[in-house]
Structure formats: structure tokens, C-alpha cells
């Protein structure tokens, strides 16, 4: 007789099998894992652990255990590639929904948006029969120049941690593993496979690990990707301290560690130091081929040899195989079958909502925005990013999307029948239109020189009622792009000259910067309105124009600081960035001498002025924050929409430390809440301060310590706009 619970389980889609336990979906995963493992040969176990193609690994065909299929990630489902090449395979049914870049998601400061993102991209992955989504990325924006900042969630570990958790959960609801990357201290692209990030423990634990920890402990991530770089001298795909001691030891992680593609570098360490699945290109992922490339992987034939001659033990092999089986039973062979959805109106809407919610209004003098254009008027749009399709490019996050609305198209749509929208290029940036054989089909060639382009834009400004400059970075080399870092903080391609030529011509002038990383804006004082846009994906143009026209009230907040100059930042020396090399040493050494002083932690503590601060972002309405009220450890602030439009404010809670044994940042983000309010509406937001929020990581004790003393709990709407605060007195030092 089946019990009531078992019957209920069967009725929601689980099937009792008469076959072996591992096929019985009513059994728990651990039982299924043990049963499957007990039936497998050593060769079959090893075969689970390495790639058989660019994005797949073999399951156990004899037992009907399916292959594992991975996909990039993290902004949409990558087009199918050839078995053994990066080039797309040329399928005609794999054009996905492109979601906004993760820097945009972070800028929403909205956990609900992150959950929607995860659910939608997870559905797309499942529909495409993928088991592992290679994302999200949570490496901290240590330098604005990092080519992959656009794929990450900003400069603050708490913000990144809060935003990654719902994404992971949303993805995994679809029986798709989120593979959180790139673990860890992988904060630059320049020499990414040959640089050791040398970081002290306090900095590691306070700045570079918390978002990964949150993804694992709170998000329950089923996969983690080791990064290309070394940490303290050992490659991260088999870094004992990161993978064995911290991830699988301290955090009790039971999922798989997947190598970055070609990131495993050493037979012995690949076996012993926590790597579970090896992917890549050919034998070492980075260089030339071999006829049986996949068999030559560190976790393939060399592993079998080690097992045969006693250099490797079966317990370690079983641990890896268990993890991969667990992954398979959580995904492809999960109790409940999921089917997903692909390129549906709901996903387009999600992409549009997130892209709009992440758009940051940096400056808005004299109400230049939202755009107010007289009927029958003329809008001049200048800049390449108004027309350039940006979903294609950037490296492994390159996508083939069903469609992509550019800002110019969206403006023409929004003003159809109301105003004329004309476009001038203004400058030439990147005329490329394809990546891995995905082509946007655009023709971006240009024959005019820089002076003529500016002169033409200036001429077109005559008679325009409104001028919009839409520029920024793009996804070509040395911009927001995998494999290279940027070379400067300023806007490239002479955009400053174009902006400065246009600014005096019309007071109705707004600049939109589209980028995935911080740029400097030395022209900021000369223009009345500035918007930070992002790579918004499929619905990019619509979302941006929703904000420019006021259909959506902007509520994004910067997930990183926009400094005035690169030299203002914490990375002062070559040994800090991009690293130095001693003769005879094959690897560059990089020293995180700035310690925990990254982003606003640095600028605040040094009192260095910035162009726009971390957490900054304006609205078309206004908000007031009442004085903070304290009840025990609860710190409450009432926020009121004092303007005449519905909108959202992000109440940000920072803690300023008590004087203590180590140098600490002036304040650190420890809580936030985004509240959507109608005109006149109020809401009270409460932050509950825990001892952990007061603590620093004491490397010597290997413990978090909150020293006794008087702390300040601060609340505001940006890191440089603190409106209220109260004391928190800790009477006794607490060791956590
Ligand atoms: C990237 C990863 C990506 C992988 C597979 C690597 O080059 O660093 O982020 O997931 O390729 O495309």
C-alpha cells in the first residue's frame, strides 16, 4: 500500500518505476545517486567527468543516464555551436530572447527582477534542453577597465550577493543548474589565463567571496565554474584552498565544480583539488588540437592511468561521480519533468521590464527628461549606439536573438505621427556586425572622417527641438568584451568632442551612455541630462525609450562608482594591475594591495570626489526619508513619494564602523529595499542589524569579529546621499 504522501507525490507527476532505484523518480536523489554509482565501471565514472564536445559531456549510455548539456549564459541561451568548434552550427530554431546584461540587472536593485530574470532564462534553457546555464557571474568590479564587468553585478559584495540569489533560484526552478562564475578573484581579462591574483584572506572573505557564498548557501547553486586565473600561485580550476577548503569544506557545497573552458592545467591537481567536470577545447583548452582531444583531458585518460597505477584513489573518483550524478538527477532526470518556454511574449516583457528598471538617471537639470517635444517637432539623435545592435559580440555571452530593437527604432515608434526623428552618426566606433558567425545583418560602414561627422551632426541640430546623444562603449575588443580589458576610462572614438559640440546648441539635450562598465564623464557639467543605459538585449531600445519618454519612471541605481579619473581609483601600481612578472616565472603576479578598499569603499574613505557615486540614481518624482526610528536592532525609515508621479526609490542601509583594530571602509552597504510608491504614498522600510553586519574578517583567527563600540546605521538613497542615521552600541566584542 502506498502512503498518502507517496500517493500525493505520484499524482504530481512523479512516476514510480519498476526498474532500478536510480530510475525511480519517487526516491530521493541521494538514494538514486548511490544506486547508479554502484552499477558503474571506473571507465564510466571517468567518462562523466570530462567533455565529449564543446558543450556536452557523456552520461552513462549503458544505464540510460543522459549526457549533460551546458550553455552560455548569462544573458540568454547561446546559439548551438558545432560539435567541436565555437562557430554557430547554423540552426534556424535557436534564436533566443536576449535579456539585459547582468550589470543592468544589478542596477535594478530589485530582487524580484532578478527572480523574474532567472525564471525566464531558465525556461529558455530548459526548452533548449540544456542542463547547465553558464552563469550568472559575480566577480567584483575591482577595476572599471575589466572587459567583463558587463557580465557581472557591480562593485559591492552585498549587492551582488543579494541579486545573485533569486537569479539562481529562478533558473533552478526549471531543472537547470545555474553555474556561478568565475570562482574566484578573476577581476580582469588581460592575461586572464596567466596571472596570479595574490590576495590576503581578509580581502578575499570580505570582498571577493560573499557573492559566491550567497549563491551557494542561500541560492543553493548546483554548479560553480572555476576561473582561468591563479589565486596565490595555483590555478583556480584546481585550487585547493578555494575549492576543497572553502567551497566544499567551509560552505558544505554538494554541487559540481566545472572548469572554465580549458581552465584545467595539471593532471595531478585536476584530480586531487576539487574539480569535478572538465570542459574546454582540445587538450588544454587553449592551444592546438589533438585527434582524440577529449580523451587527453586531465580528467580523462590521464586520470584512468592514475587510477590504474595507484596514484589516484577510488574515493575521490566516487565523490566526483556522485556530484555529477546529483547534477543529472537534479536536472535532466529530476523527479518532475519541466519543458520550459522559448521566445514568448512573457520573456520579452521580462527583458523589457528589467532593462527599463535598471536604467539610471544620472542627472536631470531643468526637467530636460522625460522628453517633451512639441507636436510636429524634430528630434535629432546622434551616436552609433542609437543604431548598433549590441546583442552580438562580447565573447561567450554573444547571442543570436530573435530580434533586437535599437534605440532609434524605438524612438521612431514612440514618436510616430507626433514628431520627426532623424539620426546622425557623429563618430565611428565599431563597424563590425558579426561574432562566431552570428551576424546582425547591419551595414555600419562609413566613409566620412571625424570632422565631417561632427559637422554633419551640428548642421542637423539646426531646427531640432530636442537632441539626444546615444553613445558609450560596445562589445568589440578593448571595450566591454571578454578576453581584453579597456585601455582608458574615457569614452572612446572622440565621443567627447561630439558631445561638447552639441551641448551648446540646444538646452533640450540629453546624453545616454550605453556601457557595461564605468566610464568617466568630464563633459558632465556641460550637459543638462545624463542617462546610464546598458546592453538591454532584445527589448533594449523599447526599454530605454520607455524611460526617456516617461512611460517608465527611472529607478535604477549605479551598481558601481563612476569615478572622475582612472588615477583617482585604488589601483595605483603595475603590481596591483595588470600585474608584474619576475624573470623566469611563467606567470604574472598581481597583488591586491588595496585590500578591502574597492569602489566606494576607497573613494569614501579617501574622500576623493567622484562623478556619480555608487547607489546614485534619480527619478522623475521625489522622495523624502523621515528620521530613522530605532527599536532594539531594528532601524526603520519611512519613505514618501513627495512628487506627482508613481515611482520607486531604493532605501540603502550602510554601516559605518566603530573605531577598531584594522582599517575599515568609512561605510559598507548592508541592506536595501526598493519600494514602489504612488504619489503621496509612504512605506516604512526596516533594516535589522545583525552582529555579522558589523564584523570584519580577522585572518589570524579565521573568524568574523565585531568589535565592541559605537557603530552608525545610515540610510539614504545613494552612497553619497545619506539622509538619516542612528547609533548602534555593541557592548561586547563578538566573534562569529
Ligand atoms: C568563458 C566562460 C564561458 C566559457 C564557455 C570561457 O571562455 O570564460 O565564461 O562560459 O568560455 O563558453
XYZ file of C-alpha atoms and ligand atoms in Angstrom:
748
model
C 0.000 0.000 0.000
C 1.248 3.439 -0.842
C 1.035 6.006 1.938
C -0.944 9.229 1.463
C 2.223 11.247 0.987
C 3.611 8.912 -1.624
C 0.289 8.964 -3.456
C 0.297 12.755 -3.412
C 3.828 12.732 -4.801
C 2.867 10.339 -7.576
C -0.140 12.414 -8.515
C 2.032 15.493 -9.117
C 3.915 13.986 -11.925
C 6.364 11.588 -10.294
C 6.347 8.099 -11.658
C 7.176 5.015 -9.677
C 9.401 2.814 -11.733
C 9.603 -0.933 -11.526
C 13.211 -0.698 -12.642
C 16.317 0.165 -10.681
C 16.285 2.711 -7.872
C 18.212 5.337 -9.862
C 15.364 5.458 -12.376
C 12.722 5.725 -9.681
C 11.729 9.365 -9.532
C 9.937 8.898 -6.224
C 13.204 8.091 -4.489
C 15.359 10.819 -3.085
C 18.324 11.971 -5.074
C 20.970 10.567 -2.752
C 19.488 7.061 -2.982
C 19.381 7.323 -6.742
C 22.978 8.547 -6.842
C 24.248 5.656 -4.734
C 22.333 3.124 -6.771
C 23.605 4.469 -10.085
C 27.150 4.705 -8.782
C 27.090 1.097 -7.627
C 26.320 -0.043 -11.159
C 29.076 1.912 -12.900
C 32.511 0.883 -14.058
C 35.550 3.006 -13.408
C 35.650 3.982 -17.089
C 32.025 5.084 -16.946
C 32.686 7.189 -13.871
C 35.627 8.911 -15.523
C 33.606 9.484 -18.681
C 31.159 11.561 -16.624
C 33.907 13.978 -15.715
C 35.089 15.409 -18.993
C 33.721 16.916 -22.147
C 32.880 14.925 -25.235
C 32.108 18.014 -27.291
C 32.385 21.753 -26.900
C 29.424 21.946 -24.520
C 28.476 18.396 -23.551
C 29.776 15.504 -21.540
C 28.774 11.878 -21.834
C 26.311 10.442 -19.380
C 26.220 6.703 -18.936
C 24.619 5.416 -22.147
C 24.554 1.818 -20.930
C 22.377 2.834 -17.985
C 20.238 5.312 -19.867
C 21.758 8.220 -17.959
C 21.776 11.139 -20.354
C 24.517 13.494 -21.457
C 24.995 16.789 -19.634
C 24.491 19.799 -21.875
C 25.837 23.204 -20.903
C 25.176 26.557 -22.492
C 26.286 30.130 -22.104
C 24.952 32.227 -20.349
C 24.481 34.511 -18.690
C 22.199 36.799 -20.754
C 20.417 34.305 -22.972
C 20.821 30.845 -24.459
C 23.758 30.702 -26.798
C 23.148 29.539 -30.359
C 24.017 25.893 -30.980
C 27.653 25.541 -31.913
C 29.367 22.879 -33.967
C 30.353 19.743 -32.063
C 33.913 20.844 -31.782
C 34.058 24.490 -32.818
C 32.972 27.817 -31.394
C 31.202 28.761 -34.592
C 27.454 28.528 -34.513
C 26.040 25.461 -36.150
C 23.638 27.399 -38.307
C 20.424 26.099 -36.806
C 17.377 28.151 -37.615
C 15.430 27.483 -34.433
C 17.892 28.716 -31.823
C 17.362 32.479 -31.827
C 16.710 33.291 -28.187
C 15.364 36.089 -26.042
C 18.340 38.244 -25.120
C 17.966 39.522 -21.582
C 19.772 42.613 -20.295
C 23.408 42.310 -19.257
C 23.893 41.470 -15.594
C 25.280 44.947 -14.862
C 21.802 46.198 -15.763
C 20.128 43.607 -13.573
C 22.322 44.710 -10.677
C 21.321 48.320 -11.359
C 17.672 47.472 -10.733
C 18.486 46.801 -7.059
C 15.336 44.725 -7.220
C 15.359 41.120 -6.052
C 12.029 40.456 -7.751
C 13.531 41.451 -11.116
C 16.340 39.010 -10.511
C 13.886 36.210 -9.802
C 11.953 37.005 -12.981
C 15.213 37.033 -14.924
C 16.285 33.664 -13.541
C 12.913 32.069 -14.164
C 12.695 33.315 -17.724
C 16.231 32.444 -18.776
C 15.864 29.104 -17.001
C 12.749 28.389 -19.030
C 14.622 29.223 -22.223
C 17.464 26.919 -21.216
C 15.127 24.073 -20.385
C 13.226 24.452 -23.635
C 16.541 24.179 -25.448
C 17.303 21.021 -23.441
C 20.210 22.499 -21.529
C 21.075 21.215 -18.078
C 23.623 23.808 -17.010
C 23.439 27.525 -17.656
C 26.952 29.007 -17.575
C 26.115 31.993 -15.429
C 25.495 34.213 -13.581
C 28.829 35.946 -12.997
C 29.528 37.711 -9.738
C 33.119 38.859 -9.947
C 33.545 42.201 -8.285
C 34.230 45.306 -10.340
C 37.715 45.910 -8.984
C 38.789 47.965 -11.961
C 36.455 49.837 -14.307
C 38.627 48.548 -17.140
C 37.761 44.862 -16.737
C 36.382 43.749 -20.097
C 33.755 41.546 -18.442
C 32.271 43.996 -15.953
C 29.140 43.992 -18.084
C 28.587 40.313 -17.257
C 28.901 40.902 -13.519
C 26.919 42.587 -10.777
C 28.918 45.607 -9.751
C 31.449 46.551 -7.104
C 29.695 45.661 -3.881
C 29.688 42.126 -2.443
C 26.409 42.580 -0.607
C 24.550 43.934 -3.635
C 25.965 41.198 -5.884
C 25.080 38.570 -3.271
C 21.529 39.803 -2.892
C 20.990 39.975 -6.640
C 22.516 36.611 -7.498
C 20.403 34.513 -5.136
C 16.977 34.987 -6.796
C 18.540 34.518 -10.245
C 19.976 31.159 -9.209
C 16.706 30.048 -7.640
C 14.700 31.134 -10.672
C 16.949 29.251 -13.078
C 16.960 26.105 -10.981
C 13.161 26.008 -10.684
C 13.380 24.794 -14.261
C 15.635 21.831 -13.507
C 18.523 23.778 -14.973
C 21.651 24.265 -12.886
C 22.972 27.783 -12.544
C 26.758 27.666 -12.869
C 28.007 30.643 -10.903
C 31.234 32.021 -12.328
C 34.177 32.723 -12.298
C 35.382 31.398 -8.962
C 37.315 33.415 -7.803
C 39.277 36.708 -7.760
C 39.005 36.782 -11.539
C 38.799 40.528 -11.964
C 40.461 41.268 -15.269
C 40.655 39.885 -18.773
C 44.142 40.970 -19.664
C 46.368 37.874 -19.337
C 43.460 36.099 -17.733
C 44.998 32.641 -18.052
C 48.429 33.610 -16.840
C 48.044 35.886 -13.847
C 48.015 35.017 -10.185
C 45.702 37.141 -8.065
C 47.523 37.405 -4.785
C 45.003 38.361 -2.167
C 45.071 38.363 1.599
C 42.410 36.428 3.471
C 40.581 39.397 4.892
C 40.096 40.897 1.430
C 39.146 37.530 -0.026
C 36.481 36.863 2.589
C 35.105 40.408 2.792
C 35.069 41.412 -0.869
C 35.570 38.584 -3.346
C 33.808 35.583 -1.773
C 30.493 36.800 -0.302
C 28.505 36.814 -3.556
C 29.644 33.257 -4.355
C 28.869 32.191 -0.812
C 25.378 33.649 -1.050
C 24.830 31.882 -4.380
C 25.837 28.580 -2.795
C 24.358 28.844 0.681
C 21.237 30.921 0.027
C 20.693 30.315 -3.670
C 21.571 26.629 -3.486
C 23.581 26.760 -6.728
C 24.184 23.329 -8.239
C 27.263 24.306 -10.249
C 30.270 26.612 -9.885
C 32.803 27.454 -12.561
C 36.464 27.710 -11.637
C 38.176 30.699 -13.215
C 41.145 30.876 -15.588
C 43.486 32.794 -13.337
C 45.596 31.571 -10.475
C 44.949 32.514 -6.887
C 48.013 32.750 -4.676
C 50.003 30.766 -7.208
C 47.671 27.867 -8.012
C 45.244 27.635 -10.923
C 41.684 28.188 -9.810
C 40.108 25.260 -11.612
C 42.055 23.105 -9.194
C 42.856 25.474 -6.412
C 42.894 23.515 -3.189
C 42.127 26.390 -0.890
C 39.264 27.804 -2.950
C 37.626 24.540 -3.955
C 38.423 21.986 -1.254
C 38.900 24.116 1.841
C 36.403 26.920 1.291
C 33.734 25.882 -1.231
C 33.363 22.206 -0.400
C 34.728 22.471 3.144
C 33.553 25.623 4.879
C 30.423 26.086 2.754
C 29.499 22.408 2.522
C 28.863 22.661 -1.217
C 27.451 19.442 -2.721
C 27.294 20.526 -6.373
C 29.778 20.247 -9.218
C 32.843 22.344 -9.914
C 33.142 22.852 -13.648
C 36.350 24.120 -15.194
C 36.250 27.217 -17.302
C 36.782 26.128 -20.876
C 40.370 24.969 -20.937
C 40.985 26.187 -17.404
C 42.315 22.874 -16.056
C 46.065 22.837 -16.429
C 47.549 19.999 -14.472
C 46.748 16.262 -14.261
C 47.515 15.813 -10.629
C 45.793 18.885 -9.244
C 42.779 18.373 -11.521
C 42.265 15.035 -9.770
C 43.017 16.000 -6.205
C 41.922 19.605 -5.816
C 38.174 19.629 -6.162
C 37.498 19.819 -9.909
C 34.557 17.635 -10.975
C 33.962 18.320 -14.663
C 36.466 19.438 -17.246
C 35.426 21.306 -20.359
C 37.445 23.107 -22.961
C 38.951 22.956 -26.374
C 41.253 20.096 -27.201
C 43.790 19.027 -24.660
C 44.475 22.123 -22.684
C 41.661 24.219 -23.940
C 43.845 26.998 -25.064
C 46.113 25.844 -27.832
C 46.341 23.305 -30.624
C 44.327 20.221 -31.268
C 44.833 16.514 -30.987
C 42.928 13.816 -32.797
C 41.356 12.419 -29.648
C 41.343 15.715 -27.830
C 38.721 14.929 -25.247
C 40.368 11.687 -24.201
C 43.510 13.630 -23.471
C 41.794 15.880 -20.943
C 43.262 15.850 -17.461
C 40.132 14.152 -16.150
C 40.091 11.549 -18.964
C 42.854 9.125 -19.965
C 45.478 10.587 -17.624
C 43.009 10.082 -14.780
C 42.393 6.468 -15.770
C 46.136 5.909 -15.832
C 46.485 7.352 -12.365
C 43.688 5.142 -11.088
C 45.300 2.093 -12.686
C 48.743 2.663 -11.221
C 47.534 3.718 -7.787
C 48.351 7.425 -7.958
C 44.642 8.233 -7.686
C 42.096 6.681 -5.346
C 38.588 5.488 -5.965
C 37.067 7.555 -3.118
C 37.961 10.792 -4.849
C 36.636 9.452 -8.139
C 33.386 8.404 -6.466
C 32.990 11.836 -4.912
C 33.283 13.496 -8.321
C 30.966 10.978 -9.981
C 28.416 11.400 -7.193
C 28.370 15.126 -7.762
C 27.824 14.732 -11.490
C 25.066 12.153 -10.921
C 23.461 14.511 -8.408
C 23.570 17.199 -11.084
C 21.870 14.896 -13.575
C 19.170 13.839 -11.103
C 18.568 17.494 -10.253
C 18.243 18.493 -13.884
C 17.584 16.171 -16.820
C 16.408 13.256 -14.666
C 14.674 15.301 -11.967
C 11.534 13.970 -10.323
C 9.303 16.390 -12.128
C 9.744 16.886 -15.849
C 9.896 20.505 -16.987
C 9.584 21.692 -20.545
C 10.403 25.407 -20.432
C 9.338 28.107 -22.860
C 11.208 29.988 -25.533
C 10.949 33.438 -27.116
C 7.479 34.108 -25.783
C 5.800 37.464 -25.118
C 6.266 36.978 -21.359
C 10.036 36.696 -21.772
C 10.177 39.762 -23.985
C 8.209 41.652 -21.362
C 10.541 40.466 -18.615
C 13.539 41.596 -20.652
C 11.924 44.978 -21.247
C 10.907 45.495 -17.625
C 14.384 44.669 -16.327
C 16.133 46.819 -18.911
C 13.914 49.764 -18.003
C 14.170 49.201 -14.242
C 17.973 49.137 -14.477
C 18.271 52.355 -16.459
C 19.854 55.014 -14.269
C 19.005 58.699 -14.480
C 22.307 60.261 -13.507
C 21.498 63.915 -13.974
C 18.396 65.855 -14.940
C 18.560 69.640 -14.759
C 15.557 71.771 -15.634
C 13.398 68.722 -16.247
C 15.025 68.023 -19.612
C 13.779 64.473 -19.166
C 11.305 62.988 -19.714
C 11.382 64.216 -23.290
C 8.876 66.894 -24.056
C 8.782 67.536 -27.786
C 6.277 69.893 -29.447
C 3.774 68.266 -31.789
C 5.237 68.130 -35.262
C 8.690 68.878 -33.808
C 12.007 67.323 -34.694
C 14.263 65.102 -32.595
C 17.875 64.737 -33.610
C 19.515 61.540 -32.437
C 23.306 61.404 -32.651
C 25.557 58.452 -31.970
C 26.409 54.976 -33.119
C 24.832 53.238 -30.167
C 21.438 54.502 -31.270
C 21.591 52.097 -34.196
C 24.139 49.442 -33.364
C 22.725 46.062 -32.465
C 24.609 45.029 -29.403
C 23.434 41.511 -28.605
C 26.063 40.137 -30.965
C 29.619 40.288 -29.653
C 31.446 40.422 -26.354
C 32.744 36.856 -26.153
C 30.989 33.830 -24.732
C 27.895 35.881 -23.863
C 27.376 36.511 -27.593
C 23.819 35.646 -28.601
C 21.669 35.160 -31.636
C 18.397 36.779 -30.762
C 15.005 36.561 -32.404
C 15.032 40.350 -32.743
C 16.667 43.401 -31.209
C 15.021 46.802 -31.027
C 17.566 49.606 -31.292
C 17.052 52.936 -29.530
C 16.494 54.712 -32.851
C 13.810 52.247 -33.907
C 12.092 52.612 -30.555
C 12.194 56.412 -30.742
C 10.727 56.362 -34.223
C 7.996 54.056 -32.974
C 7.269 56.160 -29.884
C 7.079 59.431 -31.788
C 5.373 58.140 -34.919
C 2.837 60.749 -36.047
C 3.985 63.140 -33.297
C 7.499 64.239 -34.173
C 10.147 63.592 -36.756
C 13.131 61.551 -35.572
C 16.337 61.944 -37.563
C 19.736 60.366 -36.952
C 23.326 61.415 -37.431
C 26.207 59.138 -36.659
C 28.526 61.703 -35.016
C 31.509 59.296 -34.720
C 32.585 55.901 -35.903
C 33.082 53.223 -33.296
C 32.874 49.607 -34.253
C 31.631 48.750 -37.718
C 31.764 45.003 -37.051
C 28.456 43.172 -37.161
C 29.298 39.521 -36.575
C 30.713 37.220 -33.935
C 31.264 33.467 -34.218
C 29.337 33.704 -37.468
C 26.281 35.293 -35.907
C 25.627 38.408 -37.950
C 23.284 41.275 -37.233
C 22.901 41.922 -40.953
C 23.573 45.616 -40.456
C 25.799 47.713 -42.676
C 27.744 50.059 -40.410
C 30.380 51.093 -42.896
C 31.184 54.811 -43.015
C 33.322 56.928 -45.287
C 33.187 60.340 -43.578
C 36.059 61.478 -41.363
C 35.652 62.573 -37.735
C 35.444 66.305 -38.502
C 32.804 65.809 -41.169
C 30.766 63.545 -38.927
C 30.714 66.224 -36.222
C 29.975 68.992 -38.726
C 27.074 66.970 -40.139
C 25.665 66.383 -36.662
C 25.976 70.073 -35.811
C 24.287 71.028 -39.068
C 21.446 68.623 -38.377
C 20.993 70.219 -34.944
C 19.712 73.369 -36.576
C 15.955 73.253 -36.384
C 15.913 70.342 -33.949
C 13.661 70.715 -30.920
C 15.470 68.071 -28.958
C 18.894 66.467 -29.215
C 19.731 63.050 -27.859
C 23.252 61.724 -27.916
C 23.335 57.932 -27.623
C 26.877 56.606 -27.394
C 29.115 54.778 -24.974
C 31.032 51.550 -25.346
C 30.310 48.453 -27.393
C 31.328 44.822 -27.364
C 34.396 44.949 -29.558
C 37.992 44.421 -28.453
C 39.122 46.668 -25.619
C 35.559 47.687 -24.867
C 33.042 45.589 -22.921
C 34.427 42.349 -24.198
C 35.765 39.036 -22.954
C 39.473 38.460 -23.439
C 40.569 42.089 -23.378
C 40.352 44.973 -20.945
C 39.608 48.558 -21.794
C 42.535 50.882 -22.251
C 41.068 54.043 -20.740
C 38.163 55.252 -18.642
C 37.084 57.934 -21.116
C 34.587 57.355 -23.875
C 36.401 56.128 -27.000
C 36.182 57.262 -30.632
C 36.249 61.004 -29.896
C 32.746 60.991 -28.422
C 33.658 63.767 -26.031
C 34.194 66.112 -28.993
C 30.785 65.239 -30.385
C 29.050 65.793 -27.039
C 30.837 69.085 -26.484
C 29.981 70.261 -29.987
C 26.297 69.516 -29.494
C 25.844 70.674 -25.897
C 25.812 74.459 -26.565
C 23.356 74.140 -29.435
C 20.177 73.318 -27.565
C 19.145 73.296 -23.901
C 16.955 70.288 -24.643
C 19.871 67.924 -24.772
C 20.360 64.569 -23.085
C 23.283 62.150 -23.222
C 22.718 58.413 -22.971
C 25.771 56.332 -22.162
C 25.344 52.690 -23.057
C 28.036 50.576 -21.425
C 28.519 47.692 -19.063
C 31.258 49.285 -17.030
C 32.085 52.695 -15.598
C 33.147 55.485 -17.958
C 34.348 58.944 -16.980
C 32.263 61.936 -17.964
C 34.477 65.020 -17.957
C 31.783 66.716 -20.034
C 29.087 66.106 -17.404
C 28.875 69.747 -16.286
C 28.205 70.877 -19.838
C 25.094 68.783 -20.405
C 21.792 69.074 -18.548
C 20.752 65.414 -18.562
C 22.636 62.106 -18.486
C 21.274 58.576 -18.525
C 23.227 55.394 -17.894
C 21.823 52.720 -20.168
C 23.084 49.163 -20.566
C 23.183 46.337 -23.054
C 19.485 45.735 -22.791
C 19.074 42.736 -25.084
C 16.104 42.034 -27.307
C 13.993 44.882 -25.937
C 16.857 47.292 -25.411
C 15.512 50.232 -27.429
C 11.976 49.964 -26.114
C 13.148 49.917 -22.518
C 15.435 52.911 -22.928
C 12.776 54.928 -24.707
C 10.210 53.984 -22.057
C 12.452 55.808 -19.605
C 13.349 58.729 -21.872
C 9.690 59.439 -22.582
C 8.472 58.874 -19.037
C 6.393 55.762 -19.727
C 8.622 54.242 -17.069
C 9.866 56.387 -14.226
C 13.595 55.673 -13.827
C 14.535 53.838 -10.657
C 17.902 52.256 -11.420
C 20.855 52.891 -9.148
C 24.517 52.584 -10.043
C 25.970 49.203 -9.066
C 29.420 50.759 -9.299
C 31.085 54.138 -8.880
C 31.629 56.391 -11.878
C 34.975 57.975 -10.991
C 36.237 61.261 -12.441
C 39.600 59.810 -13.431
C 41.154 56.389 -13.531
C 44.047 57.677 -11.427
C 41.621 58.532 -8.609
C 40.976 54.828 -8.060
C 42.658 52.405 -5.696
C 44.810 50.631 -8.299
C 47.925 52.754 -8.423
C 50.724 50.431 -9.387
C 51.505 47.863 -12.024
C 51.797 45.195 -9.359
C 48.178 45.896 -8.468
C 47.057 45.969 -12.082
C 47.664 44.447 -14.571
C 50.424 42.536 -12.749
C 54.188 42.130 -12.957
C 56.428 39.239 -13.855
C 59.777 38.243 -12.475
C 62.200 36.778 -14.927
C 61.915 33.034 -15.057
C 58.395 32.958 -13.676
C 55.882 31.946 -16.353
C 53.013 33.762 -14.646
C 52.286 37.365 -13.896
C 51.773 38.253 -10.275
C 49.137 40.695 -9.238
C 48.854 41.991 -5.706
C 45.599 43.226 -4.256
C 47.460 45.793 -2.165
C 44.382 47.990 -1.907
C 42.835 45.305 0.300
C 39.157 45.831 1.015
C 39.214 49.366 -0.370
C 37.445 48.719 -3.645
C 34.900 51.017 -5.311
C 33.077 53.360 -2.964
C 34.937 51.829 -0.017
C 38.029 53.507 -1.456
C 36.579 56.810 -2.646
C 34.619 57.346 0.581
C 37.488 56.541 2.869
C 39.915 58.722 0.930
C 37.303 61.460 0.472
C 38.000 61.539 -3.252
C 35.193 63.178 -5.235
C 33.570 61.024 -7.897
C 31.435 61.891 -10.897
C 28.500 59.742 -9.784
C 28.534 57.664 -6.640
C 27.697 54.033 -6.051
C 23.968 53.719 -5.442
C 23.168 57.007 -7.189
C 20.140 57.289 -9.460
C 17.415 59.919 -9.853
C 13.721 59.738 -10.572
C 11.097 61.904 -12.254
C 9.415 62.142 -8.874
C 10.952 62.942 -5.497
C 11.154 61.037 -2.246
C 11.634 62.050 1.336
C 13.061 59.894 4.088
C 11.908 60.558 7.641
C 14.234 60.380 10.561
C 15.361 56.877 11.422
C 13.484 55.151 14.236
C 15.186 52.533 16.361
C 13.676 49.651 18.218
C 16.261 47.221 19.529
C 18.250 46.203 16.473
C 15.517 47.323 14.064
C 16.264 50.522 12.185
C 13.237 51.889 10.356
C 12.835 54.667 7.870
C 9.631 55.969 6.385
C 9.959 56.850 2.704
C 7.361 59.005 0.969
C 6.809 59.789 -2.679
C 6.566 63.586 -2.492
C 6.203 64.196 -6.215
C 3.369 63.786 -8.653
C 4.348 60.570 -10.425
C 4.430 56.978 -9.317
C 7.995 55.785 -8.918
C 10.434 53.708 -6.953
C 13.172 54.568 -4.515
C 15.867 52.295 -3.164
C 16.429 52.854 0.524
C 20.036 51.892 1.170
C 21.386 50.981 4.601
C 25.072 51.374 5.275
C 27.031 50.723 8.429
C 29.884 52.962 9.489
C 32.215 51.056 11.789
C 33.251 51.796 15.321
C 36.967 52.580 15.691
C 38.682 49.234 15.557
C 41.903 47.239 15.296
C 42.018 47.214 11.495
C 41.465 49.913 8.893
C 37.881 49.695 7.700
C 35.915 51.425 4.947
C 34.044 54.553 6.017
C 30.796 52.674 5.465
C 29.525 49.495 3.824
C 26.207 48.532 2.300
C 24.389 46.027 4.500
C 20.766 46.299 3.436
C 18.458 47.814 0.836
C 14.847 47.757 -0.197
C 13.281 49.017 -3.380
C 9.855 50.491 -2.787
C 7.346 51.360 -5.480
C 5.141 54.256 -4.350
C 2.253 56.208 -5.802
C 2.297 59.995 -5.413
C 1.813 60.822 -1.740
C 2.208 57.207 -0.657
C 4.581 56.193 2.154
C 6.121 52.963 3.286
C 8.307 52.113 6.235
C 11.387 50.071 5.495
C 13.134 48.245 8.306
C 16.704 47.045 8.466
C 17.562 44.522 11.113
C 21.220 44.862 12.026
C 22.924 41.589 12.879
C 26.295 41.171 14.530
C 27.578 39.862 11.216
C 26.789 43.218 9.621
C 29.243 44.868 11.997
C 32.050 42.387 11.604
C 35.310 42.293 9.706
C 37.199 39.142 8.848
C 40.060 38.533 11.213
C 42.500 36.497 9.169
C 44.548 35.371 12.127
C 41.625 33.830 13.967
C 39.959 32.914 10.684
C 36.769 34.295 12.171
C 34.472 37.268 11.754
C 34.848 39.766 14.573
C 32.531 42.590 15.586
C 34.470 44.724 17.990
C 32.645 46.454 20.775
C 31.998 50.133 20.183
C 29.599 52.598 18.676
C 28.588 51.990 15.065
C 26.371 54.157 12.876
C 23.487 52.732 10.899
C 22.909 55.072 7.973
C 20.060 55.256 5.489
C 19.980 57.104 2.219
C 19.239 56.999 -1.460
C 22.860 56.735 -2.637
C 26.231 56.157 -1.007
C 26.756 59.930 -1.180
C 23.233 60.867 -0.187
C 22.783 59.684 3.371
C 19.625 61.189 4.795
C 19.390 59.819 8.315
C 21.114 57.552 10.778
C 21.316 56.259 14.304
C 23.821 54.714 16.643
C 24.278 51.059 17.317
C 26.162 50.318 20.501
C 27.837 46.955 20.779
C 28.813 46.406 24.395
C 30.914 43.294 23.958
C 33.171 42.116 21.166
C 31.557 39.237 19.298
C 33.487 36.527 17.475
C 31.356 34.767 14.882
C 34.387 31.880 -20.558
C 33.217 31.335 -19.771
C 32.279 30.617 -20.709
C 33.044 29.518 -21.429
C 32.210 28.713 -22.394
C 35.052 30.830 -21.421
O 35.957 31.399 -22.281
O 35.320 32.446 -19.676
O 32.563 32.356 -19.092
O 31.173 30.126 -20.012
O 34.101 30.106 -22.163
O 31.854 29.467 -23.482
